[in-house]
Short mmCIF file of C-alpha atoms in Angstrom, two decimals:
data_model
loop_
_atom_site.label_atom_id
_atom_site.label_comp_id
_atom_site.label_asym_id
_atom_site.label_seq_id
_atom_site.Cartn_x
_atom_site.Cartn_y
_atom_site.Cartn_z
CA MET A 1 128.43 84.47 113.35
CA THR A 2 125.84 86.80 111.86
CA ILE A 3 122.72 87.64 113.82
CA ALA A 4 119.73 88.56 111.69
CA ALA A 5 117.55 91.40 112.88
CA LYS A 6 114.02 90.36 113.80
CA LEU A 7 111.52 91.69 111.33
CA LEU A 8 108.49 93.33 112.89
CA THR A 9 104.90 92.61 111.91
CA ALA A 10 101.88 94.87 111.54
CA ASP A 11 100.72 93.58 114.94
CA ASP A 12 104.09 94.47 116.50
CA LEU A 13 103.70 98.01 115.20
CA TRP A 14 100.15 98.23 116.56
CA ASN A 15 101.27 96.99 119.97
CA MET A 16 104.00 99.62 120.32
CA PRO A 17 103.30 102.56 122.65
CA GLY A 18 100.80 104.88 120.92
CA ASN A 19 100.14 102.17 118.29
CA GLY A 20 103.46 102.95 116.64
CA ASP A 21 102.64 106.64 116.30
CA GLY A 22 105.44 108.34 114.40
CA TYR A 23 106.50 105.18 112.56
CA GLU A 24 105.66 103.17 109.50
CA LEU A 25 106.74 99.62 108.77
CA VAL A 26 108.56 98.81 105.52
CA LEU A 27 109.25 95.14 104.87
CA GLY A 28 109.39 94.50 108.60
CA GLU A 29 111.65 97.43 109.48
CA LEU A 30 110.58 100.53 111.38
CA ARG A 31 110.76 103.84 109.53
CA PRO A 32 110.48 107.02 111.61
CA MET A 33 107.89 109.54 110.40
CA PRO A 34 108.68 112.80 112.18
CA PRO A 35 106.02 115.47 112.73
CA SER A 36 105.75 117.62 109.64
CA GLY A 37 104.59 121.06 110.75
CA GLN A 38 101.52 123.25 110.63
CA GLN A 39 101.53 124.02 106.90
CA HIS A 40 101.57 120.31 106.12
CA SER A 41 98.81 119.65 108.65
CA SER A 42 96.65 122.52 107.38
CA ILE A 43 96.89 121.27 103.80
CA GLY A 44 95.95 117.79 104.98
CA VAL A 45 92.90 119.10 106.84
CA THR A 46 91.79 121.02 103.73
CA ILE A 47 91.98 117.89 101.58
CA ILE A 48 90.38 115.65 104.22
CA THR A 49 87.50 118.11 104.71
CA ALA A 50 86.78 118.40 100.98
CA LEU A 51 86.94 114.63 100.49
CA GLN A 52 84.92 113.83 103.61
CA LEU A 53 82.08 116.17 102.64
CA PHE A 54 81.93 114.63 99.15
CA VAL A 55 82.30 111.01 100.29
CA LYS A 56 79.68 111.32 103.03
CA VAL A 57 77.05 112.89 100.77
CA HIS A 58 77.57 110.23 98.09
CA LYS A 59 78.13 107.32 100.53
CA LEU A 60 81.29 106.28 98.69
CA GLY A 61 83.42 104.84 101.51
CA LYS A 62 85.74 106.13 104.23
CA VAL A 63 88.40 108.84 104.38
CA THR A 64 91.37 108.43 106.73
CA GLY A 65 93.93 110.83 108.14
CA PRO A 66 97.68 110.61 108.69
CA ASP A 67 97.57 107.87 111.31
CA GLY A 68 95.27 105.55 109.37
CA GLY A 69 97.67 102.77 108.42
CA TYR A 70 97.23 100.37 105.51
CA ILE A 71 98.86 96.94 105.31
CA LEU A 72 100.36 96.97 101.82
CA HIS A 73 102.40 93.80 102.12
CA ARG A 74 102.65 90.71 104.35
CA ASN A 75 105.65 88.51 105.20
CA ALA A 76 107.61 90.88 105.63
CA ASP A 77 104.93 93.38 106.61
CA THR A 78 104.63 96.88 105.22
CA VAL A 79 102.26 99.31 106.92
CA ARG A 80 102.09 102.76 105.36
CA ALA A 81 99.99 105.71 106.49
CA PRO A 82 99.29 108.25 103.76
CA ASP A 83 98.56 111.81 104.86
CA VAL A 84 95.07 111.21 103.49
CA GLY A 85 93.56 107.93 102.38
CA PHE A 86 90.26 106.76 100.93
CA VAL A 87 88.75 103.28 100.66
CA THR A 88 85.63 102.57 98.60
CA ALA A 89 82.59 101.28 100.48
CA ASP A 90 82.65 97.90 98.73
CA ARG A 91 86.16 97.18 100.12
CA LEU A 92 85.38 97.98 103.75
CA PRO A 93 85.32 94.90 105.98
CA ASN A 94 81.68 94.50 107.06
CA GLY A 95 81.02 97.98 105.64
CA ARG A 96 83.14 99.63 108.36
CA THR A 97 86.62 100.99 108.83
CA ALA A 98 89.11 98.53 110.28
CA GLN A 99 89.67 98.79 114.02
CA LYS A 100 93.44 98.56 113.55
CA TRP A 101 95.30 98.81 110.25
CA PHE A 102 93.28 98.48 107.05
CA PRO A 103 94.00 95.02 105.57
CA GLY A 104 95.00 96.25 102.13
CA HIS A 105 95.68 99.35 100.08
CA PRO A 106 93.75 102.61 99.91
CA ASP A 107 92.00 103.36 96.63
CA LEU A 108 93.32 106.94 96.88
CA ALA A 109 96.47 107.93 98.76
CA VAL A 110 97.55 111.54 99.27
CA GLU A 111 101.13 112.40 100.21
CA ILE A 112 101.96 115.97 101.18
CA ILE A 113 105.65 116.78 100.84
CA SER A 114 106.98 118.20 104.10
CA PRO A 115 110.16 120.25 104.51
CA THR A 116 112.04 117.21 105.88
CA ASP A 117 110.94 114.76 103.17
CA VAL A 118 113.48 113.29 100.78
CA TYR A 119 111.98 113.09 97.27
CA GLY A 120 113.35 109.55 96.78
CA ASP A 121 111.47 108.41 99.89
CA VAL A 122 108.25 109.97 98.59
CA ASP A 123 108.76 108.27 95.21
CA GLU A 124 109.32 104.93 96.98
CA LYS A 125 106.11 105.33 98.97
CA VAL A 126 104.10 106.28 95.85
CA GLN A 127 105.41 103.19 94.06
CA GLU A 128 104.57 100.97 97.05
CA PHE A 129 100.99 102.24 97.02
CA LEU A 130 100.66 101.68 93.27
CA ASP A 131 102.28 98.22 93.43
CA ALA A 132 99.84 97.25 96.22
CA GLY A 133 96.83 98.21 94.05
CA THR A 134 96.13 101.85 94.90
CA ARG A 135 94.43 103.32 91.86
CA LEU A 136 95.22 107.01 92.40
CA VAL A 137 97.99 108.83 94.30
CA TRP A 138 98.18 112.60 94.69
CA VAL A 139 101.53 114.10 95.69
CA VAL A 140 101.02 117.63 96.98
CA ASN A 141 104.01 119.98 96.83
CA PRO A 142 103.45 123.05 99.02
CA ARG A 143 106.67 124.77 97.93
CA HIS A 144 105.66 124.79 94.26
CA LYS A 145 101.90 124.79 94.88
CA THR A 146 101.47 121.80 92.59
CA VAL A 147 99.92 118.36 92.69
CA THR A 148 101.29 115.41 90.76
CA VAL A 149 98.76 112.68 90.01
CA PHE A 150 99.97 109.08 89.70
CA ARG A 151 97.67 106.37 88.38
CA ASN A 152 97.94 102.60 88.44
CA ASP A 153 98.10 102.57 84.63
CA ASN A 154 101.52 104.28 85.00
CA SER A 155 100.29 107.64 83.72
CA ILE A 156 101.34 110.81 85.54
CA THR A 157 99.88 114.32 85.35
CA ALA A 158 101.35 117.50 86.85
CA LEU A 159 98.78 120.09 87.94
CA GLY A 160 99.36 123.78 88.64
CA PRO A 161 97.40 126.21 90.82
CA THR A 162 94.61 126.87 88.28
CA ASP A 163 94.09 123.21 87.36
CA GLN A 164 91.30 120.99 88.69
CA LEU A 165 92.22 117.99 90.79
CA SER A 166 89.82 115.17 89.97
CA GLY A 167 88.74 112.06 91.82
CA GLU A 168 88.58 110.35 88.42
CA SER A 169 87.07 106.84 88.57
CA VAL A 170 87.96 106.48 92.27
CA LEU A 171 85.74 109.39 93.38
CA PRO A 172 83.57 110.17 90.33
CA GLY A 173 82.46 113.80 90.29
CA PHE A 174 84.94 115.05 92.91
CA THR A 175 86.95 118.11 91.87
CA LEU A 176 89.03 120.65 93.72
CA THR A 177 90.99 123.56 92.29
CA VAL A 178 94.64 123.05 93.20
CA SER A 179 95.00 126.61 94.55
CA GLU A 180 92.24 125.90 97.12
CA ILE A 181 94.52 123.33 98.75
CA PHE A 182 97.06 126.03 99.61
CA GLU A 183 94.72 128.83 100.80
#
């Protein structure tokens, strides 16, 4: 006799100790997300700060950090937490951030590659965001000091240290020189 494993839901993840801190949910299965180190965190803070200042001034929506989960899929549930996320104001329930997980995809997701990341896992996560409707994904590579931009039209752009990272149609007018991310 085969016993099927019980798939977890977004609510199950939320109800875990620490609201599932250190885990994501992929098609109902827990995925550990180990701490990633100070360099990773510092890069995330740099990006969050730049985005937050821009978003607040222009009243564009809400920026989230690495524990701001997004429900990308239901039945079986997938809850992913990008290192940085952004949701446009018009998609915020009642104009506010969700109290628990955001019921949908971010408009921008930022993934910072940490020393323990497996590139295939990062690629999987990028594809999940795009398949769920995320319009723009930035993958930041601290080792190479590059950013790869993925768009929901399947176009990809690799940026080096002197290039300008753009918010494109998701955050019109936002730019940041790639090298500033790694200072």
